[in-house]
Structure formats: C-alpha cells, structure tokens
Short mmCIF file of C-alpha atoms and ligand atoms in Angstrom, two decimals:
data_model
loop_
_atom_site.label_atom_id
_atom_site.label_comp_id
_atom_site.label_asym_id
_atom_site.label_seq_id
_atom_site.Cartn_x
_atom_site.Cartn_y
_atom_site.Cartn_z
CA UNK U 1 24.18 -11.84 9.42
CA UNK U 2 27.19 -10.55 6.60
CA UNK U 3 25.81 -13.57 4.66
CA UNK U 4 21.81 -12.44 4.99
CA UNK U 5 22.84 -8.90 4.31
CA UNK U 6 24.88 -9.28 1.32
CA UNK U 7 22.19 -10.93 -0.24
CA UNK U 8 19.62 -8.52 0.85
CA UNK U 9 21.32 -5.93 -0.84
CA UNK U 10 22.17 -7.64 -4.03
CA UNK U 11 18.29 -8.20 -4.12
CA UNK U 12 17.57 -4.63 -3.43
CA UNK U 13 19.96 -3.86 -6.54
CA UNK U 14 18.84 -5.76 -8.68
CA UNK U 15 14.98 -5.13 -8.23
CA UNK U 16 13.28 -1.95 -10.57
CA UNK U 17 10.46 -0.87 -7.54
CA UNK U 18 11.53 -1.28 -3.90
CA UNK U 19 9.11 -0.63 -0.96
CA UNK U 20 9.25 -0.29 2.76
CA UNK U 21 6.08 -0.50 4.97
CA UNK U 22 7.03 0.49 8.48
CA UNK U 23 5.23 0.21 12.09
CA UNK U 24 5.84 1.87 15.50
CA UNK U 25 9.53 -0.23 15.66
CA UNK U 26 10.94 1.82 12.80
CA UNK U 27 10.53 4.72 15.28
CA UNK U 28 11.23 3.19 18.55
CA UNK U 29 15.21 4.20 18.57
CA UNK U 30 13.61 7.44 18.42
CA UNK U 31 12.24 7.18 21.53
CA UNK U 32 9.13 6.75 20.93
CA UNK U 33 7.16 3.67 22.55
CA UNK U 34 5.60 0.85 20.02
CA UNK U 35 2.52 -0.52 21.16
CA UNK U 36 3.02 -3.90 21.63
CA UNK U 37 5.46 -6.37 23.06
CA UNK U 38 7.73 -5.05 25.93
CA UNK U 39 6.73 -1.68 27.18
CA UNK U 40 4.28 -1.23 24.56
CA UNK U 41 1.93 1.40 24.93
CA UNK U 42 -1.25 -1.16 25.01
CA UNK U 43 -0.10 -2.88 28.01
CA UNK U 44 -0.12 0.70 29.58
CA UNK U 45 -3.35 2.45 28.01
CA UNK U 46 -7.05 1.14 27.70
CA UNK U 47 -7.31 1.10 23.87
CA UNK U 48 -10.80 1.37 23.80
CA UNK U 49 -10.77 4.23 25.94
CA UNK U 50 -8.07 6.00 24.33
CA UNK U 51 -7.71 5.26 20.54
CA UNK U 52 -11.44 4.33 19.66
CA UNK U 53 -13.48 7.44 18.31
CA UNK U 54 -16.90 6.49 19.79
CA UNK U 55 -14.95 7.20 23.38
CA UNK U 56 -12.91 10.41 21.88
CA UNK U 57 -16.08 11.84 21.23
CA UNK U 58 -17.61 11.16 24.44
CA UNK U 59 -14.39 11.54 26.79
CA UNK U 60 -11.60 12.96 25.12
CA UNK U 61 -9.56 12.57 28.19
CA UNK U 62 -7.94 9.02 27.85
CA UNK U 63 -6.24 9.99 24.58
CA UNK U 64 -4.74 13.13 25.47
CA UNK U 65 -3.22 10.93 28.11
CA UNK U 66 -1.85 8.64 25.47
CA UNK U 67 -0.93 11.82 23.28
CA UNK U 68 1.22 13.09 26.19
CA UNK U 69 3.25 9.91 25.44
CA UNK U 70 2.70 10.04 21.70
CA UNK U 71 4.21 13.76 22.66
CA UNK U 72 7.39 12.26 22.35
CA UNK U 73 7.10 11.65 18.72
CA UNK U 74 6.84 15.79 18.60
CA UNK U 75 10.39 15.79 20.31
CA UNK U 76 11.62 12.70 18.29
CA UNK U 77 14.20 12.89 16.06
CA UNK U 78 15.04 10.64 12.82
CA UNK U 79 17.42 8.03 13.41
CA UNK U 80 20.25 6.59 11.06
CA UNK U 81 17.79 4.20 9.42
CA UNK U 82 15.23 6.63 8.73
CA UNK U 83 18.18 9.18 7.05
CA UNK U 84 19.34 5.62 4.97
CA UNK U 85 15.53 5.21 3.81
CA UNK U 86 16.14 9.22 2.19
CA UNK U 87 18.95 8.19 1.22
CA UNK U 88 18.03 5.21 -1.14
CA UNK U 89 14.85 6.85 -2.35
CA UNK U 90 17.20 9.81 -3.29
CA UNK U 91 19.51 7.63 -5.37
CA UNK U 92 16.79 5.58 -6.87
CA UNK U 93 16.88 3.03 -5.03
CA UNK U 94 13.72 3.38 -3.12
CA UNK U 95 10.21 4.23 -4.50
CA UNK U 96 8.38 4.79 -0.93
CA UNK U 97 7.63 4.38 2.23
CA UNK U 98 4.65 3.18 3.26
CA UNK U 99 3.60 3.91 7.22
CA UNK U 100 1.77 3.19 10.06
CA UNK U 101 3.74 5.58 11.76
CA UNK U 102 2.00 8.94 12.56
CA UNK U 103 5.22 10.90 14.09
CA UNK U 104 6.60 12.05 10.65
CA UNK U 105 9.66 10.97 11.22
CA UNK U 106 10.75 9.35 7.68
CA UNK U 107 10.16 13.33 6.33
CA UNK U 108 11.77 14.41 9.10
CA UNK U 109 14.62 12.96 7.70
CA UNK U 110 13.93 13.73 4.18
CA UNK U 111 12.03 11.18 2.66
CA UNK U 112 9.45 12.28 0.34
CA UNK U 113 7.11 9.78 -0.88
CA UNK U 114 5.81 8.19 2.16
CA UNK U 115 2.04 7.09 2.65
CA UNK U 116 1.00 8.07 6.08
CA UNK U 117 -2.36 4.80 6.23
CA UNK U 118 -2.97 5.91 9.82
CA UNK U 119 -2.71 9.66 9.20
CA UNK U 120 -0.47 12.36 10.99
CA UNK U 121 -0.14 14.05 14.41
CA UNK U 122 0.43 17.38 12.89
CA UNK U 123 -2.63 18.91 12.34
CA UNK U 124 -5.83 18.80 14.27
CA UNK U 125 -9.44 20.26 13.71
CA UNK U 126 -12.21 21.49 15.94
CA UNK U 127 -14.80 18.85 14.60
CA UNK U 128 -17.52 21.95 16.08
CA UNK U 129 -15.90 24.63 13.38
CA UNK U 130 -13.56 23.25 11.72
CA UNK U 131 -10.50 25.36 12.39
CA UNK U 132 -7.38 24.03 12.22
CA UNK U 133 -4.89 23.33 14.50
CA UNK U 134 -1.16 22.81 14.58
CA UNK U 135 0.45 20.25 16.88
CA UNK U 136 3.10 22.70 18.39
CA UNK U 137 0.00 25.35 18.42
CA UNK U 138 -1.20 22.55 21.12
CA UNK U 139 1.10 21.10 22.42
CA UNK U 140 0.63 23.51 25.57
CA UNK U 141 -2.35 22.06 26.43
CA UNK U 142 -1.84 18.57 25.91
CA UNK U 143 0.08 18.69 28.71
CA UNK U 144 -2.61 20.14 31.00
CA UNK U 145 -4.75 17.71 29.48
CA UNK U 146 -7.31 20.17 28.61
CA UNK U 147 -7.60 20.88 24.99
CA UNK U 148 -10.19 23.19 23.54
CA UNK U 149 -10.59 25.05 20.82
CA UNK U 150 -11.12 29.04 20.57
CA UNK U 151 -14.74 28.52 19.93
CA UNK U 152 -14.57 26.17 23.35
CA UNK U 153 -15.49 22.84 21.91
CA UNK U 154 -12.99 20.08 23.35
CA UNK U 155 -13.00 18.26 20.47
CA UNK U 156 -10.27 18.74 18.82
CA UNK U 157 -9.31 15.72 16.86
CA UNK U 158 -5.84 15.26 15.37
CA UNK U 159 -6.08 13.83 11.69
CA UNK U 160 -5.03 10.41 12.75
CA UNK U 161 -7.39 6.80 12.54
CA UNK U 162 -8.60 5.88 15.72
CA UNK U 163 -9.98 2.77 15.84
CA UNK U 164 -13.73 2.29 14.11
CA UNK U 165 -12.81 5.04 11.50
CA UNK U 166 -11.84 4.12 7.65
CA UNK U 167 -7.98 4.72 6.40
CA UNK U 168 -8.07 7.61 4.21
CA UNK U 169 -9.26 5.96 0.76
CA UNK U 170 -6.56 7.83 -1.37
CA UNK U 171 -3.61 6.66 0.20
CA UNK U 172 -4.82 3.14 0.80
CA UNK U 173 -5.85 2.75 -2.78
CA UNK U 174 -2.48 4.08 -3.84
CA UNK U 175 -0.61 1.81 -1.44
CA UNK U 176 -2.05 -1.51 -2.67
CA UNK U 177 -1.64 -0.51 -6.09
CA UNK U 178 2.20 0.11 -5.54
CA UNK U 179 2.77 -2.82 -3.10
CA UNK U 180 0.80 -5.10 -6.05
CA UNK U 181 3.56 -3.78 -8.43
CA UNK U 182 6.67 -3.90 -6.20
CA UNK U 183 9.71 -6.27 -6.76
CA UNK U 184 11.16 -5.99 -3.30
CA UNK U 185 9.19 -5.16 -0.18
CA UNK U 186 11.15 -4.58 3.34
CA UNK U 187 8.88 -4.55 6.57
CA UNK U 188 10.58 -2.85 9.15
CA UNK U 189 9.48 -2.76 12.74
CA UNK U 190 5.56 -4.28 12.65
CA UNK U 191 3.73 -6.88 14.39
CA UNK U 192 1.81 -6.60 11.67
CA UNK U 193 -1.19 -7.49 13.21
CA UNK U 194 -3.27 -4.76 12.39
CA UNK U 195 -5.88 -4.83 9.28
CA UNK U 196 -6.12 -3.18 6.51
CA UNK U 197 -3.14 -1.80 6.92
CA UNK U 198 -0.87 -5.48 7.26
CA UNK U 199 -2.66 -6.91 4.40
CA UNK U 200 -0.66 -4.84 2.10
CA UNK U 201 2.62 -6.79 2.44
CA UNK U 202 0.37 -9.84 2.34
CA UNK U 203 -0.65 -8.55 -1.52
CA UNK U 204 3.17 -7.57 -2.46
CA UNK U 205 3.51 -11.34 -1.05
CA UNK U 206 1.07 -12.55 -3.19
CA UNK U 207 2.05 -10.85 -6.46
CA UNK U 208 5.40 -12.51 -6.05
CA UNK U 209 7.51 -9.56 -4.47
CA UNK U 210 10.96 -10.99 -2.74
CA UNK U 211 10.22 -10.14 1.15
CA UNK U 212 12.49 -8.79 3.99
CA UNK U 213 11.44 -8.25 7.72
CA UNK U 214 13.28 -6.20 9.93
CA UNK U 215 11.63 -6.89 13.18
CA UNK U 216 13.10 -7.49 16.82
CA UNK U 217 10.30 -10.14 17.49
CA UNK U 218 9.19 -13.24 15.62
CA UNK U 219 5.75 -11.98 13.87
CA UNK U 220 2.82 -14.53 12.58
CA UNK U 221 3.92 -13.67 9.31
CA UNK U 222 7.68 -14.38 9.09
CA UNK U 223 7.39 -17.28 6.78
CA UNK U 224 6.35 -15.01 4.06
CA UNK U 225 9.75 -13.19 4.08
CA UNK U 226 12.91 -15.09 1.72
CA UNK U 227 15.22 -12.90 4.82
CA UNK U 228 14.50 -12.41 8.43
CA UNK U 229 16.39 -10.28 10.43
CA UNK U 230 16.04 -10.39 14.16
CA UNK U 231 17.64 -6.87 14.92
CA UNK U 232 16.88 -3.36 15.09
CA UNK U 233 15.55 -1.20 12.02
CA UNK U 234 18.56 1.79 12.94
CA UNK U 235 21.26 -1.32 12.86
CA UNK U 236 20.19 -3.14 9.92
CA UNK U 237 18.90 -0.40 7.39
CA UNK U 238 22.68 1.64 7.30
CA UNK U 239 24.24 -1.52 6.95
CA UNK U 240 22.35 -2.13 3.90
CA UNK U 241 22.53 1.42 2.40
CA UNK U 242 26.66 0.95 3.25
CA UNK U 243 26.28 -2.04 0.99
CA UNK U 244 24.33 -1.12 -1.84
CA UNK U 245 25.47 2.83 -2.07
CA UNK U 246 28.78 2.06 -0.99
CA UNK U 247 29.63 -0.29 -4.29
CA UNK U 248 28.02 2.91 -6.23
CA UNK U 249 30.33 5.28 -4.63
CA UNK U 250 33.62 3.20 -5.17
CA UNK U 251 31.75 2.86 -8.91
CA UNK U 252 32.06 7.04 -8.87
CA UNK U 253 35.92 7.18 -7.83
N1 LIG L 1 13.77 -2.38 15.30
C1 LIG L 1 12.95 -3.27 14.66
N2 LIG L 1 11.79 -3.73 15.20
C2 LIG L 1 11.45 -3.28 16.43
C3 LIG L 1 12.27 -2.36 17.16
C4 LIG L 1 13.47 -1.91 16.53
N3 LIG L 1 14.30 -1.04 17.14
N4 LIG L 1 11.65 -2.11 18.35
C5 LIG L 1 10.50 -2.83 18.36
N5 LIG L 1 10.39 -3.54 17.22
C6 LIG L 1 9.28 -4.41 16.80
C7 LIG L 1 8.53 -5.09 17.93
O1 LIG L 1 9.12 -6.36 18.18
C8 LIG L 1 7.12 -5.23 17.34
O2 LIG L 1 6.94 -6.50 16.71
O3 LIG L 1 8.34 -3.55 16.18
C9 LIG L 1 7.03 -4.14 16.28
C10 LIG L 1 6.05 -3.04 16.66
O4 LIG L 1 4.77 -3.61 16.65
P1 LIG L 1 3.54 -2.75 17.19
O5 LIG L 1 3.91 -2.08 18.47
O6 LIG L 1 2.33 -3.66 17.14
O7 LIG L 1 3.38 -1.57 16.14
P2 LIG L 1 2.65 -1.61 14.73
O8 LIG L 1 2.86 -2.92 14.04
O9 LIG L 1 3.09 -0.40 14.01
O10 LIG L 1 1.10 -1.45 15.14
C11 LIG L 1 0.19 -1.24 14.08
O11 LIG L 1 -1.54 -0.76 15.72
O12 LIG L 1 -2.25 0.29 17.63
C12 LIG L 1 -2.23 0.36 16.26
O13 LIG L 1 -2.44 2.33 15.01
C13 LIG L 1 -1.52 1.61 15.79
O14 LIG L 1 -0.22 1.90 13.76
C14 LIG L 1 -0.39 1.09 14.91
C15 LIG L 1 -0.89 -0.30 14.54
ZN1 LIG L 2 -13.94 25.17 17.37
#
C-alpha cells in the first residue's frame, strides 16, 4: 500500500483542482449504516416504502422508521478522514467535496465547500404550511414515530431526495461543471451505483481527471480509477494528508 500511497499523494500535489465525491462509506466509521453491502440499510428497509416520495406522502411511517436509524447520523461525529478532507481544503489542497451523504458530517468537521446532491437532514418543512423545522426541534418525535407539525399535518418532509424527486438543479449543475474541470478526483466510500449522482466521476473520468477510489468493496467502476484502495476512507485519507502536509510542514521548519 506505501507504494500506492506515495504515489497518490505525489498526484494530489502536483494537480491545480482536487475533488472528492463521497457516499454513505465515508461516514460509516461514524457509525452510521451505508446502504448496501453488509448490513446495509436496504437489506433491512423496503426502499420503496421508505425512501420513495409517492409512499412518504401517502404513509409517512416507513421512513421515520428508517430516520430513527438515519438518527444516528444526528449523534455521529466526524472521523479522522473527514477532519483530513478540512484539512487539505484549508491548505489548498482540496477544492470540494462533493456528497451523497446527508448527515453533514464533512462540515461537521470543518469543511466548507461541500455539495450536499441528495440534500440534508437538518431542516424539514410542513409541505401543508410551510414552516420550518429543525432536526433536533424533531428529533423527539422521530422516536415516537409520530411526527406532525403545529398546524397537525404529518407531513413533514426533511429537505433530502427521496427517490422519484429531481437533485436540486443548482448544486448538480455546479458539481458537473467542477468535476468536468478537475485534475484529480478521489471517490471515497460509494457503490456508485446510483444515477445522476455516480455519473459525475464518470464525466471527471471522461475529461481526463487522474482517479482514486477509496472503497472497501470492488465497485463496477474500478477500472476507471489509475489507484484502488481496498481499505477504509478514516485509514487511508490521514495517511495521505500525513504525506502530502507532512513534506509541507518539514518545508516550514
Ligand atoms: N471506507 C470505505 N468504503 C466503505 C467503508 C469504509 N469504512 N464502509 C463501507 N464502504 C463502502 C461499501 O463497500 C460500499 O461499496 O462504501 C460503499 C457504500 O455504498 P452504498 O451503501 O451504496 O452508499 P452510496 O454509494 O452512498 O449510495 C448512494 O443510494 O440509497 C441511495 O440516497 C442513497 O445516497 C445514497 C445513494
Ligand atoms: Zn404545518
């Protein structure tokens, strides 16, 4: 792996706009459960009971049962590679991070350009009047499993993409147009086997960007990455930041 990582970095240094796109594996040594492979939440849940809107709106139910599991992610703290990721974009070294994620955990841990393409736990609305909702202000009765709003409409619909709604057009748009321009793209912790949101390290790909995955399982992608590694994201990522801020900081003394 020294071999892989060495060259990683020197990559990573040398290229002008780095990018990282990361799934529900960047957050998993947070405790928080990805949704496929071993454990994942989709072996557990009926996705098109829980995650689809068409059933939200009719039975809200079946995703405040996932969201009591998604809970977690309210509880979850930043690991060490989310704190490298702030890191590197602090010293220049990173331009963003682009997620799948909805937990907030890479600005939990300071990063500040990220691009959330499936949207963010933290703030709900009452689609009957629109108020607004925090996820601590809720978190009470996620628990029961009963969420209304004051007005006593249950739904109240956290500003995430379920499935059969559009990625916010913004932060798509804005994501392919910096993963068209990149020079380096890392993916770290996807199966990515979701559209739209996997076909934007297919375009970085495409527009000649030098590729890294970061992914405990083999994906049906991997032969577009130049290096593979088969470990974790809160292993590999510090090791790298050692590397590539470490030669700075014997460069400072
Ligand atoms: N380090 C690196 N990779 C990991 C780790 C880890 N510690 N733990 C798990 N993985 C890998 C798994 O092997 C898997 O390939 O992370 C990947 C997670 O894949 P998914 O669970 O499919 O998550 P993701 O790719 O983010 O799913 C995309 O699907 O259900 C929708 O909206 C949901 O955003 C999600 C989208
Ligand atoms: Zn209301």
């Amino acid at each position: 792996m020294e071999e892989k990582l060495m060259e990683t970095a020197s990559a990573w240094k040398k290229a002008r706009r780095v990018l990282v796109f990361t799934g529900a594996g960047m957050s998993a040594e947070s405790g928080v459960p990805t949704f496929r492979g071993p454990g994942g939440i989709w072996n557990r849940f009926d996705v098109e009971k829980a995650a689809y809107l068409q059933s939200f709106l009719t039975d809200p139910r079946p995703f405040w049962e996932l969201a009591r599991e998604l809970m977690l992610k309210a509880e979850a703290r930043p690991h060490p590679g989310h704190y490298a990721l702030a890191r590197l974009e602090k010293k220049g070294y990173l331009q963003g991070v682009i997620t799948q994620n909805i937990d907030g955990l890479h600005q939990k841990a300071g990063s500040r350009e990220v691009y959330e393409l499936h949207g963010s736990l933290d703030r709900l609305d009452c689609l009957d009047c629109q108020r607004e909702y925090s996820w601590e202000g809720i978190s009470g009765e996620v628990e029961s499993g009963e969420v209304k709003c004051a007005c006593g409409s249950k739904k109240v619909k956290p500003r995430i993409v379920f499935f059969g709604e559009s990625l916010p057009r913004e932060v798509m748009d804005r994501s392919m147009e910096i993963a068209g321009d990149c020079d380096l793209l890392l993916v770290v912790g996807s199966s990515l086997g979701v559209f739209p949101a996997a076909s934007i390290p297919q375009l970085a790909w495409q527009r000649g960007a030098k590729m890294v995955l970061i992914n405990s399982e083999k994906t049906y992608y991997d032969d577009m990455f130049n290096w593979v590694f088969r470990k974790s994201a809160g292993r590999v990522l510090p090791e790298l930041e050692k590397i590539i801020l470490g030669g700075e900081q014997e460069e400072n003394n």
